[in-house]
Short mmCIF file of C-alpha atoms in Angstrom, two decimals:
data_model
loop_
_atom_site.label_atom_id
_atom_site.label_comp_id
_atom_site.label_asym_id
_atom_site.label_seq_id
_atom_site.Cartn_x
_atom_site.Cartn_y
_atom_site.Cartn_z
CA MET A 1 22.58 16.77 240.49
CA ASP A 2 19.93 19.09 239.08
CA LYS A 3 22.38 21.88 238.39
CA ASN A 4 24.33 19.73 235.96
CA ILE A 5 21.44 19.06 233.62
CA SER A 6 18.97 21.86 234.30
CA GLU A 7 18.55 25.54 233.81
CA GLY A 8 15.63 27.84 234.56
CA GLY A 9 14.12 30.67 232.52
CA GLY A 10 12.88 34.23 233.01
CA VAL A 11 9.46 35.65 233.86
CA SER A 12 7.21 35.77 230.80
CA LYS A 13 3.60 35.63 229.71
CA THR A 14 1.93 34.08 226.68
CA PRO A 15 -0.33 36.62 224.95
CA LEU A 16 -4.07 36.03 224.75
CA PHE A 17 -4.25 36.88 221.05
CA GLU A 18 -2.18 37.13 217.91
CA THR A 19 -2.24 39.55 214.99
CA ASP A 20 -2.60 38.71 211.32
CA THR A 21 -0.79 41.77 209.98
CA SER A 22 0.45 41.12 206.47
CA GLU A 23 3.98 41.94 205.32
CA LYS A 24 2.91 44.97 203.26
CA ASP A 25 1.05 46.54 206.20
CA ARG A 26 3.99 46.61 208.59
CA GLY A 27 4.63 50.33 208.41
CA PRO A 28 4.04 51.53 212.01
CA ALA A 29 6.89 49.55 213.50
CA SER A 30 9.51 50.76 211.03
CA SER A 31 8.64 54.40 211.72
CA PHE A 32 9.60 53.98 215.38
CA LEU A 33 13.02 52.51 214.63
CA THR A 34 14.52 55.90 213.84
CA ARG A 35 13.27 57.67 216.97
CA PRO A 36 15.80 58.84 219.58
CA ALA A 37 16.14 56.87 222.82
CA LEU A 38 14.54 59.49 225.09
CA ASP A 39 14.56 57.43 228.28
CA GLU A 40 16.17 54.32 226.84
CA ALA A 41 12.76 52.64 226.94
CA HIS A 42 12.47 50.18 224.09
CA ILE A 43 11.04 47.01 222.60
CA ARG A 44 13.45 44.26 221.58
CA MET A 45 12.52 41.36 219.35
CA ARG A 46 13.81 37.96 218.28
CA PRO A 47 12.79 38.14 214.57
CA GLU A 48 13.57 34.47 213.94
CA GLY A 49 11.95 33.37 217.20
CA ARG A 50 8.64 34.15 218.90
CA GLN A 51 9.55 36.66 221.55
CA LEU A 52 9.64 40.38 222.35
CA VAL A 53 10.56 42.33 225.47
CA ILE A 54 9.10 45.70 226.43
CA ASP A 55 11.43 47.62 228.74
CA ARG A 56 10.79 50.91 230.53
CA GLY A 57 14.46 51.78 230.41
CA SER A 58 17.28 52.06 232.92
CA ARG A 59 16.18 55.52 234.09
CA SER A 60 12.93 54.31 235.57
CA GLU A 61 12.44 56.10 238.91
CA GLU A 62 10.38 53.28 240.39
CA VAL A 63 12.88 50.43 240.00
CA ASN A 64 16.67 50.46 239.84
CA SER A 65 18.17 48.69 236.83
CA GLU A 66 20.05 46.33 239.17
CA ASP A 67 16.85 45.26 240.91
CA ARG A 68 14.47 45.10 237.96
CA ASP A 69 14.13 41.35 237.58
CA ARG A 70 14.00 40.81 241.34
CA SER A 71 11.37 43.54 241.85
CA LEU A 72 9.12 42.23 239.10
CA ALA A 73 9.48 38.69 240.39
CA GLU A 74 8.58 39.73 243.92
CA ALA A 75 5.52 41.54 242.61
CA MET A 76 4.46 38.42 240.72
CA GLY A 77 4.87 36.00 243.58
CA GLY A 78 8.47 35.66 244.65
CA GLU A 79 10.39 33.95 241.81
CA THR A 80 13.43 35.70 240.38
CA THR A 81 15.58 35.26 237.30
CA HIS A 82 18.89 34.76 239.14
CA ASP A 83 17.99 31.12 239.93
CA PRO A 84 14.78 30.86 241.91
CA VAL A 85 14.96 27.09 242.06
CA ALA A 86 18.23 27.04 243.98
CA GLU A 87 16.67 28.99 246.84
CA SER A 88 13.53 26.94 247.50
CA VAL A 89 12.30 23.39 247.92
CA ILE A 90 10.54 22.18 244.76
CA SER A 91 7.65 19.80 245.22
CA GLY A 92 5.53 20.54 242.14
CA PHE A 93 5.37 22.07 238.67
CA SER A 94 4.12 25.61 239.24
CA GLU A 95 2.63 28.17 236.89
CA ASP A 96 5.86 30.19 237.18
CA SER A 97 7.94 27.18 236.15
CA ARG A 98 5.62 26.47 233.23
CA ARG A 99 5.92 30.11 232.16
CA ARG A 100 9.72 29.94 232.21
CA LEU A 101 9.69 26.75 230.15
CA ARG A 102 7.38 28.33 227.60
CA GLY A 103 9.66 31.36 227.47
CA ARG A 104 12.68 29.18 226.80
CA LEU A 105 10.94 27.43 223.90
CA HIS A 106 9.81 30.71 222.36
CA ALA A 107 13.38 32.03 222.49
CA LEU A 108 14.46 29.32 220.02
CA ARG A 109 14.49 29.74 216.25
CA ARG A 110 11.13 29.16 214.60
CA ASP A 111 12.76 27.03 211.88
CA ALA A 112 14.82 24.80 214.21
CA SER A 113 14.08 21.13 213.55
CA GLY A 114 15.24 17.99 215.34
CA LEU A 115 13.96 14.96 217.24
CA PHE A 116 11.31 14.45 219.91
CA LEU A 117 12.09 11.67 222.40
CA THR A 118 10.06 10.06 225.18
CA LEU A 119 11.99 7.94 227.70
CA THR A 120 10.09 5.57 229.98
CA TYR A 121 10.64 3.05 232.79
CA GLN A 122 8.92 -0.31 233.10
CA HIS A 123 9.61 -1.98 236.45
CA ARG A 124 11.88 0.55 238.14
CA ASP A 125 10.46 3.46 240.14
CA PRO A 126 13.49 5.71 240.66
CA THR A 127 13.89 8.61 243.04
CA PRO A 128 14.00 12.14 241.54
CA ASP A 129 17.79 12.23 241.81
CA GLY A 130 18.04 8.70 240.40
CA ALA A 131 15.87 9.55 237.39
CA LYS A 132 17.89 12.68 236.61
CA GLN A 133 21.14 10.77 237.04
CA ASP A 134 19.84 8.32 234.42
CA LEU A 135 19.02 11.23 232.12
CA ASP A 136 22.46 12.78 232.67
CA THR A 137 24.25 9.51 231.85
CA PHE A 138 22.02 8.94 228.81
CA TRP A 139 22.80 12.42 227.51
CA LYS A 140 26.56 12.05 227.97
CA ARG A 141 26.49 8.97 225.74
CA ILE A 142 24.52 10.82 223.08
CA ARG A 143 26.97 13.72 223.20
CA ARG A 144 29.95 11.45 222.68
CA ARG A 145 28.47 10.33 219.36
CA PHE A 146 26.69 13.58 218.43
CA PRO A 147 28.73 16.46 219.92
CA GLY A 148 26.56 19.12 218.30
CA ALA A 149 23.37 17.95 220.00
CA SER A 150 21.41 19.99 222.54
CA ALA A 151 18.00 19.51 224.14
CA VAL A 152 15.22 20.82 226.35
CA TRP A 153 13.83 18.17 228.71
CA LYS A 154 10.62 17.91 230.72
CA MET A 155 9.89 15.36 233.46
CA GLU A 156 6.32 14.08 233.78
CA PRO A 157 4.56 11.62 236.11
CA HIS A 158 2.41 8.78 234.87
CA THR A 159 -1.03 9.49 236.30
CA GLU A 160 -2.94 6.28 235.58
CA ASP A 161 -2.86 2.53 236.09
CA GLU A 162 -0.14 0.62 237.90
CA ASN A 163 2.56 3.06 236.76
CA ARG A 164 0.98 6.04 238.52
CA GLY A 165 3.71 8.25 239.95
CA VAL A 166 6.53 6.69 237.89
CA PRO A 167 8.44 9.39 235.99
CA HIS A 168 9.13 9.63 232.29
CA PHE A 169 10.99 12.24 230.23
CA HIS A 170 10.21 14.22 227.09
CA LEU A 171 13.17 15.66 225.17
CA MET A 172 13.31 18.02 222.22
CA VAL A 173 16.69 17.31 220.67
CA PHE A 174 18.29 19.87 218.33
CA GLY A 175 21.44 19.78 216.21
CA VAL A 176 20.94 16.24 214.90
CA GLN A 177 18.43 15.04 212.32
CA PHE A 178 18.70 11.27 212.75
CA ILE A 179 19.60 8.87 215.55
CA PRO A 180 18.80 5.13 215.24
CA VAL A 181 15.99 4.39 217.67
CA GLN A 182 17.44 0.92 218.36
CA TRP A 183 20.67 2.53 219.56
CA LEU A 184 18.78 5.00 221.78
CA SER A 185 16.69 2.18 223.24
CA LYS A 186 19.78 0.14 224.07
CA ILE A 187 21.43 3.10 225.80
CA TRP A 188 18.36 4.02 227.89
CA HIS A 189 17.72 0.37 228.77
CA ASP A 190 21.33 -0.05 229.93
CA VAL A 191 21.35 3.23 231.85
CA THR A 192 18.13 2.52 233.75
CA GLY A 193 19.17 -0.97 234.83
CA GLU A 194 15.90 -2.46 233.61
CA ARG A 195 16.16 -6.22 233.02
CA ASP A 196 13.10 -7.04 230.93
CA TYR A 197 13.78 -7.32 227.20
CA ALA A 198 10.31 -5.89 226.55
CA HIS A 199 11.51 -2.63 228.09
CA ARG A 200 14.42 -2.45 225.67
CA LYS A 201 12.02 -2.80 222.74
CA SER A 202 9.61 -0.10 223.87
CA CYS A 203 11.42 2.28 226.27
CA VAL A 204 12.12 5.03 223.72
CA ASP A 205 9.64 6.71 221.42
CA LEU A 206 11.28 8.75 218.65
CA GLU A 207 9.65 11.24 216.31
CA PRO A 208 11.42 13.67 213.98
CA PHE A 209 9.90 17.14 213.90
CA VAL A 210 10.04 19.93 211.36
CA ASN A 211 9.55 23.22 213.15
CA GLU A 212 7.52 25.10 210.55
CA ASP A 213 7.27 28.73 211.67
CA GLY A 214 7.54 27.76 215.32
CA LYS A 215 4.67 25.27 215.37
CA LEU A 216 6.82 23.15 217.69
CA GLN A 217 5.96 25.49 220.56
CA SER A 218 2.26 24.81 220.00
CA TYR A 219 2.92 21.08 219.68
CA MET A 220 4.72 21.07 223.02
CA ALA A 221 1.96 23.01 224.78
CA GLU A 222 0.05 19.80 225.55
CA TYR A 223 2.98 18.64 227.67
CA MET A 224 3.20 21.92 229.56
CA GLU A 225 -0.34 23.00 230.32
CA GLU A 226 -0.99 20.88 233.40
CA THR A 227 0.60 22.10 236.61
CA TYR A 228 1.09 20.03 239.76
CA ASP A 229 1.13 21.11 243.37
CA GLU A 230 2.96 17.89 244.17
CA TRP A 231 4.05 14.63 242.59
CA PRO A 232 1.06 12.22 242.34
CA ASP A 233 0.77 9.94 245.38
CA ALA A 234 4.01 11.27 246.86
CA GLU A 235 4.36 10.39 250.53
CA LYS A 236 5.06 13.23 252.94
CA ASP A 237 8.55 12.03 253.87
CA GLY A 238 9.11 9.99 250.72
CA PRO A 239 11.65 10.69 247.95
CA TRP A 240 9.10 12.39 245.68
CA ALA A 241 8.02 14.91 248.33
CA GLU A 242 10.83 17.08 246.91
CA THR A 243 11.05 16.57 243.17
CA GLY A 244 13.72 19.08 242.20
CA ARG A 245 13.45 20.65 238.77
CA TRP A 246 10.77 19.45 236.38
CA TRP A 247 12.50 20.77 233.24
CA GLY A 248 15.85 22.00 232.05
CA CYS A 249 18.36 22.24 229.23
CA LEU A 250 21.08 19.87 228.05
CA SER A 251 24.13 21.42 226.36
CA ARG A 252 22.37 24.75 226.80
CA LYS A 253 24.92 26.88 224.94
CA GLN A 254 24.33 24.90 221.75
CA LEU A 255 20.55 25.37 221.69
CA PRO A 256 19.37 27.16 218.50
CA TYR A 257 18.52 30.48 220.11
CA ALA A 258 17.03 33.20 217.92
CA GLU A 259 19.21 36.32 218.02
CA TRP A 260 17.91 39.60 219.37
CA GLU A 261 17.48 42.24 216.67
CA ASP A 262 20.32 44.77 216.64
CA ALA A 263 18.05 47.83 216.37
CA PRO A 264 15.43 48.05 219.13
CA VAL A 265 12.22 50.03 218.74
CA TYR A 266 12.75 53.10 220.94
CA LEU A 267 9.95 54.58 223.05
CA ASN A 268 9.80 57.17 225.75
CA GLU A 269 9.07 55.88 229.23
CA SER A 270 5.44 57.01 229.26
CA GLU A 271 4.77 55.03 226.08
CA ALA A 272 6.42 51.93 227.52
CA ILE A 273 4.40 52.31 230.74
CA GLN A 274 1.19 52.65 228.72
CA ILE A 275 1.79 49.42 226.78
CA ILE A 276 2.94 47.46 229.84
CA SER A 277 -0.03 48.66 231.90
CA GLU A 278 -2.51 47.69 229.18
CA LEU A 279 -1.00 44.22 228.81
CA VAL A 280 -0.96 43.67 232.58
CA ASP A 281 -4.68 44.48 232.65
CA GLU A 282 -5.46 42.29 229.63
CA TRP A 283 -3.53 39.33 231.02
CA GLY A 284 -5.14 39.70 234.43
CA LEU A 285 -1.83 39.70 236.31
CA ASP A 286 -2.35 39.97 240.04
CA LEU A 287 0.03 42.80 240.95
CA PRO A 288 -0.09 45.16 243.94
CA ASP A 289 -1.86 48.47 243.30
CA GLY A 290 0.40 50.98 241.62
CA VAL A 291 3.08 48.44 240.63
CA ILE A 292 4.09 48.68 236.98
CA PRO A 293 6.66 46.03 235.98
CA PRO A 294 9.93 47.47 234.63
CA SER A 295 9.73 45.02 231.71
CA LEU A 296 7.54 42.32 230.20
CA THR A 297 8.43 39.39 227.96
CA ILE A 298 5.82 38.44 225.36
CA ASN A 299 5.81 34.96 223.83
CA THR A 300 3.95 35.36 220.55
CA ARG A 301 1.91 32.74 218.74
CA GLY A 302 3.09 33.94 215.34
CA ASP A 303 5.66 36.24 213.76
CA PRO A 304 6.78 38.72 216.46
CA LYS A 305 6.95 41.48 213.83
CA ALA A 306 3.18 41.31 213.45
CA TYR A 307 2.71 41.54 217.20
CA LEU A 308 5.10 44.50 217.31
CA ASP A 309 2.91 46.39 214.83
CA ASP A 310 -0.10 45.69 217.02
CA LEU A 311 1.72 47.19 220.02
CA MET A 312 2.64 50.30 218.05
CA ASP A 313 -1.00 50.79 217.06
CA ARG A 314 -1.80 51.30 220.76
CA LEU A 315 0.18 54.56 220.87
#
């Protein structure tokens, strides 16, 4: 079930600071654009998103290009980009999963607007598969009426009162600016099988959002910061002992991804290693002695061009 409505992300790290470089001061980065690709080491950027990647290049002696993502993942604790979730039992929302979700959000356009939905249950307490089946059916009905829609979803547990442990969903919906909340409530109420009319009136919370310069990523941070070792009050052999994925994408190919810039910033390998090593130290990543990741993804808080200039100032 999960594979139909979910999709994981890559290894990334949110920076601990941001730069305030003004437009007129962005000279250092442009001077590197014309340099030859000595070792094919480079920095790529999503100018309309909030993301850069520093890569040591395919000629790195330490790590083969085929094994780069796997080697970095193993060094950082065992998760890989080829689909880590399919190879392990998922019982909680880990730091690695949170990092991949944050990376997915930062890969989207900073100006992408849409709708923010929260879907709740009232009397039902579904299993993980049952809840995601409800979400899948709900989304198929939305797509029939709004074929251009796409979304990122996050599953959360209620942690208080009599609903503790009951799931609910947050969705960021793109590609559509307006959906009648009454229609959404009717669909979710029908899909869940809830019988109480009060549920139909209050089961969907709808807020439009305007993603001004990527502020959506910051807005969503409050839903992503808390990690869970396990589902609250899950019994050892109960249905929530294995939750499956906690987040994913719906109609993934239609998400408003920011394009990678055509012209990367070329470095030589020693320069790339210097920047990566400094960031690893600053972020406090727990890597084995002597291990330098072949690449790092940086999710910036502001314009990635400003962050790029800050990186160039290190050289």
